[in-house]
């Protein structure tokens, strides 16, 4: 036998990761600047991917729509809503090869790291609506090498899908003796549990709420994901009733905000359950004013940091001791400070005002 053939046969047997087939012809792609199509080696057109970044609201389509998409397409779409909103997408038309050409929709910023929401293929999907659970949605469209069709067209928008809105909220209950009486303290808790949150959509895909009780120089906190329903949340609030009201030597605003804002501060992630891509809100009930200018400025150090991280601070004065105007610098702005002269004035209308405030976006939020 020819010695060259013997050596070739030996190499083929020993090289388990190498075949003895003839070398493949290198794949060639040609980009035509005029038509903006890419052709594979066999000459089959591949569609140009649309713009991959989308914000707010608008329309997304498959490559070349309303003409057919190409063969071997692979296009990514990244949709972003403003802080405090989620993405909702509704298909106007959808026609792909049912077996082989797919649109994957992911509940998050990237197809690589986000959970799959749905995989779509075929037809008759017009007017179907899908929503993300955060401000981000991403999609990936792929087609095989045969039987391309018209594809899809869809409208997307930034919306609220929960009542009162898609937020992660900390509600801080005041446990200080500046409330006046134990009865007033219990009225505050009853308002939060039985009036404020009664109609909220509480849960992992709605509004997540973590109750906090702050008193003297301590706080009792619950995680945002400890309450998966309104009933769960009410039970957590009512558990605060076992704590009597207490006072500090000086009811310090600095101490109060150091206790409460620590659970909202992303640098101190004490609280579990914050969702990436969801607006963070602190709703804080207050029954006392700052001791002096220095106390106010010391508290402001905490609130400025929280606001700079993109969170909203809503402050609720519980009696005439609280100067609403004085609280504005500690909040996200004048529209985020509310108050009553007495806790007995906490009612359904006032609850609506609080819900409206926490659903607003500051003017500086993109």
mmCIF file with all atom_site columns, N, CA and C in Angstrom, residues 71-140:
data_model
loop_
_atom_site.group_PDB
_atom_site.id
_atom_site.type_symbol
_atom_site.label_atom_id
_atom_site.label_alt_id
_atom_site.label_comp_id
_atom_site.label_asym_id
_atom_site.label_entity_id
_atom_site.label_seq_id
_atom_site.pdbx_PDB_ins_code
_atom_site.Cartn_x
_atom_site.Cartn_y
_atom_site.Cartn_z
_atom_site.occupancy
_atom_site.B_iso_or_equiv
_atom_site.pdbx_formal_charge
_atom_site.auth_seq_id
_atom_site.auth_comp_id
_atom_site.auth_asym_id
_atom_site.auth_atom_id
_atom_site.pdbx_PDB_model_num
ATOM 1   N N  . UNK A 1 71  ? -33.994 34.613 5.261  1.00 0.00 ? 71  UNK A N  1
ATOM 2   C CA . UNK A 1 71  ? -33.572 33.314 5.767  1.00 0.00 ? 71  UNK A CA 1
ATOM 3   C C  . UNK A 1 71  ? -32.354 33.487 6.667  1.00 0.00 ? 71  UNK A C  1
ATOM 4   N N  . UNK A 1 72  ? -32.334 32.729 7.743  1.00 0.00 ? 72  UNK A N  1
ATOM 5   C CA . UNK A 1 72  ? -31.208 32.803 8.660  1.00 0.00 ? 72  UNK A CA 1
ATOM 6   C C  . UNK A 1 72  ? -31.155 34.092 9.452  1.00 0.00 ? 72  UNK A C  1
ATOM 7   N N  . UNK A 1 73  ? -32.294 34.736 9.664  1.00 0.00 ? 73  UNK A N  1
ATOM 8   C CA . UNK A 1 73  ? -32.317 35.979 10.432 1.00 0.00 ? 73  UNK A CA 1
ATOM 9   C C  . UNK A 1 73  ? -32.081 35.712 11.920 1.00 0.00 ? 73  UNK A C  1
ATOM 10  N N  . UNK A 1 74  ? -31.453 36.649 12.584 1.00 0.00 ? 74  UNK A N  1
ATOM 11  C CA . UNK A 1 74  ? -31.309 36.623 14.037 1.00 0.00 ? 74  UNK A CA 1
ATOM 12  C C  . UNK A 1 74  ? -31.241 38.068 14.506 1.00 0.00 ? 74  UNK A C  1
ATOM 13  N N  . UNK A 1 75  ? -32.357 38.562 15.060 1.00 0.00 ? 75  UNK A N  1
ATOM 14  C CA . UNK A 1 75  ? -32.463 39.973 15.428 1.00 0.00 ? 75  UNK A CA 1
ATOM 15  C C  . UNK A 1 75  ? -32.870 40.107 16.892 1.00 0.00 ? 75  UNK A C  1
ATOM 16  N N  . UNK A 1 76  ? -32.224 41.021 17.592 1.00 0.00 ? 76  UNK A N  1
ATOM 17  C CA . UNK A 1 76  ? -32.549 41.295 18.987 1.00 0.00 ? 76  UNK A CA 1
ATOM 18  C C  . UNK A 1 76  ? -33.244 42.648 19.101 1.00 0.00 ? 76  UNK A C  1
ATOM 19  N N  . UNK A 1 77  ? -34.183 42.740 20.044 1.00 0.00 ? 77  UNK A N  1
ATOM 20  C CA . UNK A 1 77  ? -34.936 43.967 20.296 1.00 0.00 ? 77  UNK A CA 1
ATOM 21  C C  . UNK A 1 77  ? -34.873 44.246 21.801 1.00 0.00 ? 77  UNK A C  1
ATOM 22  N N  . UNK A 1 78  ? -34.580 45.496 22.173 1.00 0.00 ? 78  UNK A N  1
ATOM 23  C CA . UNK A 1 78  ? -34.480 45.876 23.580 1.00 0.00 ? 78  UNK A CA 1
ATOM 24  C C  . UNK A 1 78  ? -35.436 47.042 23.827 1.00 0.00 ? 78  UNK A C  1
ATOM 25  N N  . UNK A 1 79  ? -36.474 46.798 24.651 1.00 0.00 ? 79  UNK A N  1
ATOM 26  C CA . UNK A 1 79  ? -37.527 47.785 24.900 1.00 0.00 ? 79  UNK A CA 1
ATOM 27  C C  . UNK A 1 79  ? -37.426 48.262 26.347 1.00 0.00 ? 79  UNK A C  1
ATOM 28  N N  . UNK A 1 80  ? -37.489 49.576 26.542 1.00 0.00 ? 80  UNK A N  1
ATOM 29  C CA . UNK A 1 80  ? -37.340 50.161 27.869 1.00 0.00 ? 80  UNK A CA 1
ATOM 30  C C  . UNK A 1 80  ? -38.440 51.174 28.142 1.00 0.00 ? 80  UNK A C  1
ATOM 31  N N  . UNK A 1 81  ? -39.067 51.045 29.314 1.00 0.00 ? 81  UNK A N  1
ATOM 32  C CA . UNK A 1 81  ? -40.066 52.018 29.775 1.00 0.00 ? 81  UNK A CA 1
ATOM 33  C C  . UNK A 1 81  ? -39.397 52.975 30.756 1.00 0.00 ? 81  UNK A C  1
ATOM 34  N N  . UNK A 1 82  ? -39.983 54.139 30.986 1.00 0.00 ? 82  UNK A N  1
ATOM 35  C CA . UNK A 1 82  ? -39.448 55.029 32.027 1.00 0.00 ? 82  UNK A CA 1
ATOM 36  C C  . UNK A 1 82  ? -39.539 54.364 33.391 1.00 0.00 ? 82  UNK A C  1
ATOM 37  N N  . UNK A 1 83  ? -38.768 54.871 34.354 1.00 0.00 ? 83  UNK A N  1
ATOM 38  C CA . UNK A 1 83  ? -38.862 54.378 35.726 1.00 0.00 ? 83  UNK A CA 1
ATOM 39  C C  . UNK A 1 83  ? -40.307 54.422 36.194 1.00 0.00 ? 83  UNK A C  1
ATOM 40  N N  . UNK A 1 84  ? -40.755 53.323 36.821 1.00 0.00 ? 84  UNK A N  1
ATOM 41  C CA . UNK A 1 84  ? -42.104 53.286 37.366 1.00 0.00 ? 84  UNK A CA 1
ATOM 42  C C  . UNK A 1 84  ? -43.136 52.692 36.434 1.00 0.00 ? 84  UNK A C  1
ATOM 43  N N  . UNK A 1 85  ? -42.738 52.342 35.214 1.00 0.00 ? 85  UNK A N  1
ATOM 44  C CA . UNK A 1 85  ? -43.673 51.753 34.257 1.00 0.00 ? 85  UNK A CA 1
ATOM 45  C C  . UNK A 1 85  ? -43.132 50.419 33.761 1.00 0.00 ? 85  UNK A C  1
ATOM 46  N N  . UNK A 1 86  ? -43.989 49.657 33.108 1.00 0.00 ? 86  UNK A N  1
ATOM 47  C CA . UNK A 1 86  ? -43.578 48.409 32.487 1.00 0.00 ? 86  UNK A CA 1
ATOM 48  C C  . UNK A 1 86  ? -43.899 48.475 30.994 1.00 0.00 ? 86  UNK A C  1
ATOM 49  N N  . UNK A 1 87  ? -43.340 47.537 30.258 1.00 0.00 ? 87  UNK A N  1
ATOM 50  C CA . UNK A 1 87  ? -43.585 47.462 28.819 1.00 0.00 ? 87  UNK A CA 1
ATOM 51  C C  . UNK A 1 87  ? -44.756 46.537 28.534 1.00 0.00 ? 87  UNK A C  1
ATOM 52  N N  . UNK A 1 88  ? -45.665 46.995 27.711 1.00 0.00 ? 88  UNK A N  1
ATOM 53  C CA . UNK A 1 88  ? -46.774 46.172 27.229 1.00 0.00 ? 88  UNK A CA 1
ATOM 54  C C  . UNK A 1 88  ? -46.715 46.165 25.709 1.00 0.00 ? 88  UNK A C  1
ATOM 55  N N  . UNK A 1 89  ? -46.808 44.978 25.126 1.00 0.00 ? 89  UNK A N  1
ATOM 56  C CA . UNK A 1 89  ? -46.708 44.855 23.679 1.00 0.00 ? 89  UNK A CA 1
ATOM 57  C C  . UNK A 1 89  ? -47.928 44.114 23.135 1.00 0.00 ? 89  UNK A C  1
ATOM 58  N N  . UNK A 1 90  ? -48.480 44.635 22.041 1.00 0.00 ? 90  UNK A N  1
ATOM 59  C CA . UNK A 1 90  ? -49.671 44.051 21.425 1.00 0.00 ? 90  UNK A CA 1
ATOM 60  C C  . UNK A 1 90  ? -49.396 43.844 19.943 1.00 0.00 ? 90  UNK A C  1
ATOM 61  N N  . UNK A 1 91  ? -49.633 42.633 19.477 1.00 0.00 ? 91  UNK A N  1
ATOM 62  C CA . UNK A 1 91  ? -49.339 42.281 18.086 1.00 0.00 ? 91  UNK A CA 1
ATOM 63  C C  . UNK A 1 91  ? -50.508 42.649 17.181 1.00 0.00 ? 91  UNK A C  1
ATOM 64  N N  . UNK A 1 92  ? -50.184 43.384 16.127 1.00 0.00 ? 92  UNK A N  1
ATOM 65  C CA . UNK A 1 92  ? -51.172 43.731 15.107 1.00 0.00 ? 92  UNK A CA 1
ATOM 66  C C  . UNK A 1 92  ? -51.299 42.604 14.109 1.00 0.00 ? 92  UNK A C  1
ATOM 67  N N  . UNK A 1 93  ? -50.165 42.035 13.748 1.00 0.00 ? 93  UNK A N  1
ATOM 68  C CA . UNK A 1 93  ? -50.154 40.880 12.848 1.00 0.00 ? 93  UNK A CA 1
ATOM 69  C C  . UNK A 1 93  ? -48.982 39.992 13.212 1.00 0.00 ? 93  UNK A C  1
ATOM 70  N N  . UNK A 1 94  ? -49.144 38.709 12.961 1.00 0.00 ? 94  UNK A N  1
ATOM 71  C CA . UNK A 1 94  ? -48.061 37.771 13.263 1.00 0.00 ? 94  UNK A CA 1
ATOM 72  C C  . UNK A 1 94  ? -48.205 36.550 12.355 1.00 0.00 ? 94  UNK A C  1
ATOM 73  N N  . UNK A 1 95  ? -47.229 36.324 11.491 1.00 0.00 ? 95  UNK A N  1
ATOM 74  C CA . UNK A 1 95  ? -47.237 35.168 10.589 1.00 0.00 ? 95  UNK A CA 1
ATOM 75  C C  . UNK A 1 95  ? -45.803 34.723 10.367 1.00 0.00 ? 95  UNK A C  1
ATOM 76  N N  . UNK A 1 96  ? -45.457 33.581 10.951 1.00 0.00 ? 96  UNK A N  1
ATOM 77  C CA . UNK A 1 96  ? -44.138 32.992 10.723 1.00 0.00 ? 96  UNK A CA 1
ATOM 78  C C  . UNK A 1 96  ? -44.294 31.510 10.426 1.00 0.00 ? 96  UNK A C  1
ATOM 79  N N  . UNK A 1 97  ? -43.217 30.884 9.968  1.00 0.00 ? 97  UNK A N  1
ATOM 80  C CA . UNK A 1 97  ? -43.231 29.437 9.749  1.00 0.00 ? 97  UNK A CA 1
ATOM 81  C C  . UNK A 1 97  ? -43.332 28.765 11.113 1.00 0.00 ? 97  UNK A C  1
ATOM 82  N N  . UNK A 1 98  ? -44.422 28.031 11.323 1.00 0.00 ? 98  UNK A N  1
ATOM 83  C CA . UNK A 1 98  ? -44.748 27.526 12.654 1.00 0.00 ? 98  UNK A CA 1
ATOM 84  C C  . UNK A 1 98  ? -43.674 26.609 13.228 1.00 0.00 ? 98  UNK A C  1
ATOM 85  N N  . UNK A 1 99  ? -43.035 25.860 12.370 1.00 0.00 ? 99  UNK A N  1
ATOM 86  C CA . UNK A 1 99  ? -42.074 24.873 12.856 1.00 0.00 ? 99  UNK A CA 1
ATOM 87  C C  . UNK A 1 99  ? -40.720 25.452 13.207 1.00 0.00 ? 99  UNK A C  1
ATOM 88  N N  . UNK A 1 100 ? -40.374 26.561 12.581 1.00 0.00 ? 100 UNK A N  1
ATOM 89  C CA . UNK A 1 100 ? -38.943 26.872 12.545 1.00 0.00 ? 100 UNK A CA 1
ATOM 90  C C  . UNK A 1 100 ? -38.563 28.337 12.728 1.00 0.00 ? 100 UNK A C  1
ATOM 91  N N  . UNK A 1 101 ? -39.509 29.263 12.627 1.00 0.00 ? 101 UNK A N  1
ATOM 92  C CA . UNK A 1 101 ? -39.183 30.687 12.749 1.00 0.00 ? 101 UNK A CA 1
ATOM 93  C C  . UNK A 1 101 ? -39.884 31.235 13.992 1.00 0.00 ? 101 UNK A C  1
ATOM 94  N N  . UNK A 1 102 ? -39.105 31.721 14.959 1.00 0.00 ? 102 UNK A N  1
ATOM 95  C CA . UNK A 1 102 ? -39.642 31.997 16.282 1.00 0.00 ? 102 UNK A CA 1
ATOM 96  C C  . UNK A 1 102 ? -39.328 33.426 16.745 1.00 0.00 ? 102 UNK A C  1
ATOM 97  N N  . UNK A 1 103 ? -40.271 33.963 17.534 1.00 0.00 ? 103 UNK A N  1
ATOM 98  C CA . UNK A 1 103 ? -40.029 35.192 18.267 1.00 0.00 ? 103 UNK A CA 1
ATOM 99  C C  . UNK A 1 103 ? -40.064 34.836 19.751 1.00 0.00 ? 103 UNK A C  1
ATOM 100 N N  . UNK A 1 104 ? -38.953 35.079 20.434 1.00 0.00 ? 104 UNK A N  1
ATOM 101 C CA . UNK A 1 104 ? -38.850 34.832 21.867 1.00 0.00 ? 104 UNK A CA 1
ATOM 102 C C  . UNK A 1 104 ? -38.989 36.176 22.591 1.00 0.00 ? 104 UNK A C  1
ATOM 103 N N  . UNK A 1 105 ? -39.872 36.244 23.586 1.00 0.00 ? 105 UNK A N  1
ATOM 104 C CA . UNK A 1 105 ? -40.053 37.460 24.369 1.00 0.00 ? 105 UNK A CA 1
ATOM 105 C C  . UNK A 1 105 ? -39.588 37.178 25.798 1.00 0.00 ? 105 UNK A C  1
ATOM 106 N N  . UNK A 1 106 ? -38.702 38.040 26.297 1.00 0.00 ? 106 UNK A N  1
ATOM 107 C CA . UNK A 1 106 ? -38.099 37.847 27.615 1.00 0.00 ? 106 UNK A CA 1
ATOM 108 C C  . UNK A 1 106 ? -38.534 38.943 28.577 1.00 0.00 ? 106 UNK A C  1
ATOM 109 N N  . UNK A 1 107 ? -38.753 38.554 29.808 1.00 0.00 ? 107 UNK A N  1
ATOM 110 C CA . UNK A 1 107 ? -39.185 39.485 30.845 1.00 0.00 ? 107 UNK A CA 1
ATOM 111 C C  . UNK A 1 107 ? -37.963 40.093 31.521 1.00 0.00 ? 107 UNK A C  1
ATOM 112 N N  . UNK A 1 108 ? -37.311 41.000 30.806 1.00 0.00 ? 108 UNK A N  1
ATOM 113 C CA . UNK A 1 108 ? -36.111 41.612 31.351 1.00 0.00 ? 108 UNK A CA 1
ATOM 114 C C  . UNK A 1 108 ? -35.258 42.238 30.275 1.00 0.00 ? 108 UNK A C  1
ATOM 115 N N  . UNK A 1 109 ? -34.079 42.749 30.650 1.00 0.00 ? 109 UNK A N  1
ATOM 116 C CA . UNK A 1 109 ? -33.291 43.559 29.725 1.00 0.00 ? 109 UNK A CA 1
ATOM 117 C C  . UNK A 1 109 ? -32.515 42.809 28.670 1.00 0.00 ? 109 UNK A C  1
ATOM 118 N N  . UNK A 1 110 ? -32.371 41.486 28.808 1.00 0.00 ? 110 UNK A N  1
ATOM 119 C CA . UNK A 1 110 ? -31.512 40.768 27.881 1.00 0.00 ? 110 UNK A CA 1
ATOM 120 C C  . UNK A 1 110 ? -31.991 39.338 27.680 1.00 0.00 ? 110 UNK A C  1
ATOM 121 N N  . UNK A 1 111 ? -31.978 38.837 26.433 1.00 0.00 ? 111 UNK A N  1
ATOM 122 C CA . UNK A 1 111 ? -32.328 37.433 26.206 1.00 0.00 ? 111 UNK A CA 1
ATOM 123 C C  . UNK A 1 111 ? -31.388 36.469 26.920 1.00 0.00 ? 111 UNK A C  1
ATOM 124 N N  . UNK A 1 112 ? -30.207 36.927 27.281 1.00 0.00 ? 112 UNK A N  1
ATOM 125 C CA . UNK A 1 112 ? -29.221 36.049 27.899 1.00 0.00 ? 112 UNK A CA 1
ATOM 126 C C  . UNK A 1 112 ? -29.522 35.822 29.376 1.00 0.00 ? 112 UNK A C  1
ATOM 127 N N  . UNK A 1 113 ? -29.962 36.872 30.074 1.00 0.00 ? 113 UNK A N  1
ATOM 128 C CA . UNK A 1 113 ? -30.102 36.776 31.533 1.00 0.00 ? 113 UNK A CA 1
ATOM 129 C C  . UNK A 1 113 ? -31.545 36.802 32.024 1.00 0.00 ? 113 UNK A C  1
ATOM 130 N N  . UNK A 1 114 ? -32.507 37.062 31.132 1.00 0.00 ? 114 UNK A N  1
ATOM 131 C CA . UNK A 1 114 ? -33.892 37.265 31.563 1.00 0.00 ? 114 UNK A CA 1
ATOM 132 C C  . UNK A 1 114 ? -34.740 36.018 31.351 1.00 0.00 ? 114 UNK A C  1
ATOM 133 N N  . UNK A 1 115 ? -35.754 35.807 32.195 1.00 0.00 ? 115 UNK A N  1
ATOM 134 C CA . UNK A 1 115 ? -36.633 34.642 32.010 1.00 0.00 ? 115 UNK A CA 1
ATOM 135 C C  . UNK A 1 115 ? -37.484 34.782 30.752 1.00 0.00 ? 115 UNK A C  1
ATOM 136 N N  . UNK A 1 116 ? -37.724 33.657 30.104 1.00 0.00 ? 116 UNK A N  1
ATOM 137 C CA . UNK A 1 116 ? -38.545 33.636 28.898 1.00 0.00 ? 116 UNK A CA 1
ATOM 138 C C  . UNK A 1 116 ? -40.005 33.849 29.265 1.00 0.00 ? 116 UNK A C  1
ATOM 139 N N  . UNK A 1 117 ? -40.629 34.827 28.626 1.00 0.00 ? 117 UNK A N  1
ATOM 140 C CA . UNK A 1 117 ? -42.043 35.106 28.846 1.00 0.00 ? 117 UNK A CA 1
ATOM 141 C C  . UNK A 1 117 ? -42.905 34.231 27.946 1.00 0.00 ? 117 UNK A C  1
ATOM 142 N N  . UNK A 1 118 ? -42.536 34.154 26.665 1.00 0.00 ? 118 UNK A N  1
ATOM 143 C CA . UNK A 1 118 ? -43.299 33.348 25.715 1.00 0.00 ? 118 UNK A CA 1
ATOM 144 C C  . UNK A 1 118 ? -42.478 33.128 24.452 1.00 0.00 ? 118 UNK A C  1
ATOM 145 N N  . UNK A 1 119 ? -42.709 32.016 23.758 1.00 0.00 ? 119 UNK A N  1
ATOM 146 C CA . UNK A 1 119 ? -42.142 31.779 22.433 1.00 0.00 ? 119 UNK A CA 1
ATOM 147 C C  . UNK A 1 119 ? -43.287 31.720 21.441 1.00 0.00 ? 119 UNK A C  1
ATOM 148 N N  . UNK A 1 120 ? -43.232 32.562 20.416 1.00 0.00 ? 120 UNK A N  1
ATOM 149 C CA . UNK A 1 120 ? -44.326 32.680 19.461 1.00 0.00 ? 120 UNK A CA 1
ATOM 150 C C  . UNK A 1 120 ? -43.892 32.184 18.091 1.00 0.00 ? 120 UNK A C  1
ATOM 151 N N  . UNK A 1 121 ? -44.820 31.511 17.417 1.00 0.00 ? 121 UNK A N  1
ATOM 152 C CA . UNK A 1 121 ? -44.598 31.053 16.045 1.00 0.00 ? 121 UNK A CA 1
ATOM 153 C C  . UNK A 1 121 ? -45.943 30.726 15.428 1.00 0.00 ? 121 UNK A C  1
ATOM 154 N N  . UNK A 1 122 ? -46.017 30.762 14.073 1.00 0.00 ? 122 UNK A N  1
ATOM 155 C CA . UNK A 1 122 ? -47.252 30.426 13.372 1.00 0.00 ? 122 UNK A CA 1
ATOM 156 C C  . UNK A 1 122 ? -48.036 31.671 13.024 1.00 0.00 ? 122 UNK A C  1
ATOM 157 N N  . UNK A 1 123 ? -49.344 31.620 13.262 1.00 0.00 ? 123 UNK A N  1
ATOM 158 C CA . UNK A 1 123 ? -50.199 32.751 12.890 1.00 0.00 ? 123 UNK A CA 1
ATOM 159 C C  . UNK A 1 123 ? -51.357 32.871 13.885 1.00 0.00 ? 123 UNK A C  1
ATOM 160 N N  . UNK A 1 124 ? -52.300 33.757 13.572 1.00 0.00 ? 124 UNK A N  1
ATOM 161 C CA . UNK A 1 124 ? -53.490 33.993 14.397 1.00 0.00 ? 124 UNK A CA 1
ATOM 162 C C  . UNK A 1 124 ? -53.148 34.505 15.799 1.00 0.00 ? 124 UNK A C  1
ATOM 163 N N  . UNK A 1 125 ? -52.051 35.241 15.898 1.00 0.00 ? 125 UNK A N  1
ATOM 164 C CA . UNK A 1 125 ? -51.679 35.801 17.183 1.00 0.00 ? 125 UNK A CA 1
ATOM 165 C C  . UNK A 1 125 ? -51.950 37.305 17.261 1.00 0.00 ? 125 UNK A C  1
ATOM 166 N N  . UNK A 1 126 ? -52.627 37.826 16.275 1.00 0.00 ? 126 UNK A N  1
ATOM 167 C CA . UNK A 1 126 ? -52.912 39.264 16.247 1.00 0.00 ? 126 UNK A CA 1
ATOM 168 C C  . UNK A 1 126 ? -53.697 39.681 17.493 1.00 0.00 ? 126 UNK A C  1
ATOM 169 N N  . UNK A 1 127 ? -53.385 40.862 18.013 1.00 0.00 ? 127 UNK A N  1
ATOM 170 C CA . UNK A 1 127 ? -54.048 41.479 19.161 1.00 0.00 ? 127 UNK A CA 1
ATOM 171 C C  . UNK A 1 127 ? -53.720 40.800 20.488 1.00 0.00 ? 127 UNK A C  1
ATOM 172 N N  . UNK A 1 128 ? -52.802 39.850 20.488 1.00 0.00 ? 128 UNK A N  1
ATOM 173 C CA . UNK A 1 128 ? -52.363 39.275 21.752 1.00 0.00 ? 128 UNK A CA 1
ATOM 174 C C  . UNK A 1 128 ? -51.495 40.294 22.487 1.00 0.00 ? 128 UNK A C  1
ATOM 175 N N  . UNK A 1 129 ? -51.680 40.407 23.817 1.00 0.00 ? 129 UNK A N  1
ATOM 176 C CA . UNK A 1 129 ? -50.966 41.396 24.608 1.00 0.00 ? 129 UNK A CA 1
ATOM 177 C C  . UNK A 1 129 ? -50.078 40.693 25.627 1.00 0.00 ? 129 UNK A C  1
ATOM 178 N N  . UNK A 1 130 ? -48.839 41.165 25.746 1.00 0.00 ? 130 UNK A N  1
ATOM 179 C CA . UNK A 1 130 ? -47.914 40.644 26.741 1.00 0.00 ? 130 UNK A CA 1
ATOM 180 C C  . UNK A 1 130 ? -47.325 41.819 27.513 1.00 0.00 ? 130 UNK A C  1
ATOM 181 N N  . UNK A 1 131 ? -47.070 41.605 28.813 1.00 0.00 ? 131 UNK A N  1
ATOM 182 C CA . UNK A 1 131 ? -46.536 42.661 29.668 1.00 0.00 ? 131 UNK A CA 1
ATOM 183 C C  . UNK A 1 131 ? -45.294 42.156 30.392 1.00 0.00 ? 131 UNK A C  1
ATOM 184 N N  . UNK A 1 132 ? -44.319 43.047 30.560 1.00 0.00 ? 132 UNK A N  1
ATOM 185 C CA . UNK A 1 132 ? -43.162 42.741 31.385 1.00 0.00 ? 132 UNK A CA 1
ATOM 186 C C  . UNK A 1 132 ? -43.516 43.009 32.847 1.00 0.00 ? 132 UNK A C  1
ATOM 187 N N  . UNK A 1 133 ? -42.709 42.496 33.748 1.00 0.00 ? 133 UNK A N  1
ATOM 188 C CA . UNK A 1 133 ? -42.926 42.776 35.169 1.00 0.00 ? 133 UNK A CA 1
ATOM 189 C C  . UNK A 1 133 ? -42.017 43.897 35.659 1.00 0.00 ? 133 UNK A C  1
ATOM 190 N N  . UNK A 1 134 ? -41.084 44.346 34.812 1.00 0.00 ? 134 UNK A N  1
ATOM 191 C CA . UNK A 1 134 ? -40.202 45.453 35.137 1.00 0.00 ? 134 UNK A CA 1
ATOM 192 C C  . UNK A 1 134 ? -40.226 46.449 33.983 1.00 0.00 ? 134 UNK A C  1
ATOM 193 N N  . UNK A 1 135 ? -39.340 47.425 34.004 1.00 0.00 ? 135 UNK A N  1
ATOM 194 C CA . UNK A 1 135 ? -39.330 48.441 32.952 1.00 0.00 ? 135 UNK A CA 1
ATOM 195 C C  . UNK A 1 135 ? -38.704 47.927 31.656 1.00 0.00 ? 135 UNK A C  1
ATOM 196 N N  . UNK A 1 136 ? -38.211 46.702 31.662 1.00 0.00 ? 136 UNK A N  1
ATOM 197 C CA . UNK A 1 136 ? -37.501 46.170 30.503 1.00 0.00 ? 136 UNK A CA 1
ATOM 198 C C  . UNK A 1 136 ? -38.189 44.951 29.894 1.00 0.00 ? 136 UNK A C  1
ATOM 199 N N  . UNK A 1 137 ? -38.143 44.882 28.580 1.00 0.00 ? 137 UNK A N  1
ATOM 200 C CA . UNK A 1 137 ? -38.537 43.695 27.836 1.00 0.00 ? 137 UNK A CA 1
ATOM 201 C C  . UNK A 1 137 ? -37.536 43.532 26.689 1.00 0.00 ? 137 UNK A C  1
ATOM 202 N N  . UNK A 1 138 ? -37.160 42.310 26.391 1.00 0.00 ? 138 UNK A N  1
ATOM 203 C CA . UNK A 1 138 ? -36.270 42.055 25.265 1.00 0.00 ? 138 UNK A CA 1
ATOM 204 C C  . UNK A 1 138 ? -36.848 40.928 24.416 1.00 0.00 ? 138 UNK A C  1
ATOM 205 N N  . UNK A 1 139 ? -36.486 40.914 23.135 1.00 0.00 ? 139 UNK A N  1
ATOM 206 C CA . UNK A 1 139 ? -37.013 39.914 22.216 1.00 0.00 ? 139 UNK A CA 1
ATOM 207 C C  . UNK A 1 139 ? -35.891 39.435 21.297 1.00 0.00 ? 139 UNK A C  1
ATOM 208 N N  . UNK A 1 140 ? -36.032 38.219 20.824 1.00 0.00 ? 140 UNK A N  1
ATOM 209 C CA . UNK A 1 140 ? -35.096 37.655 19.853 1.00 0.00 ? 140 UNK A CA 1
ATOM 210 C C  . UNK A 1 140 ? -35.905 36.969 18.760 1.00 0.00 ? 140 UNK A C  1
#
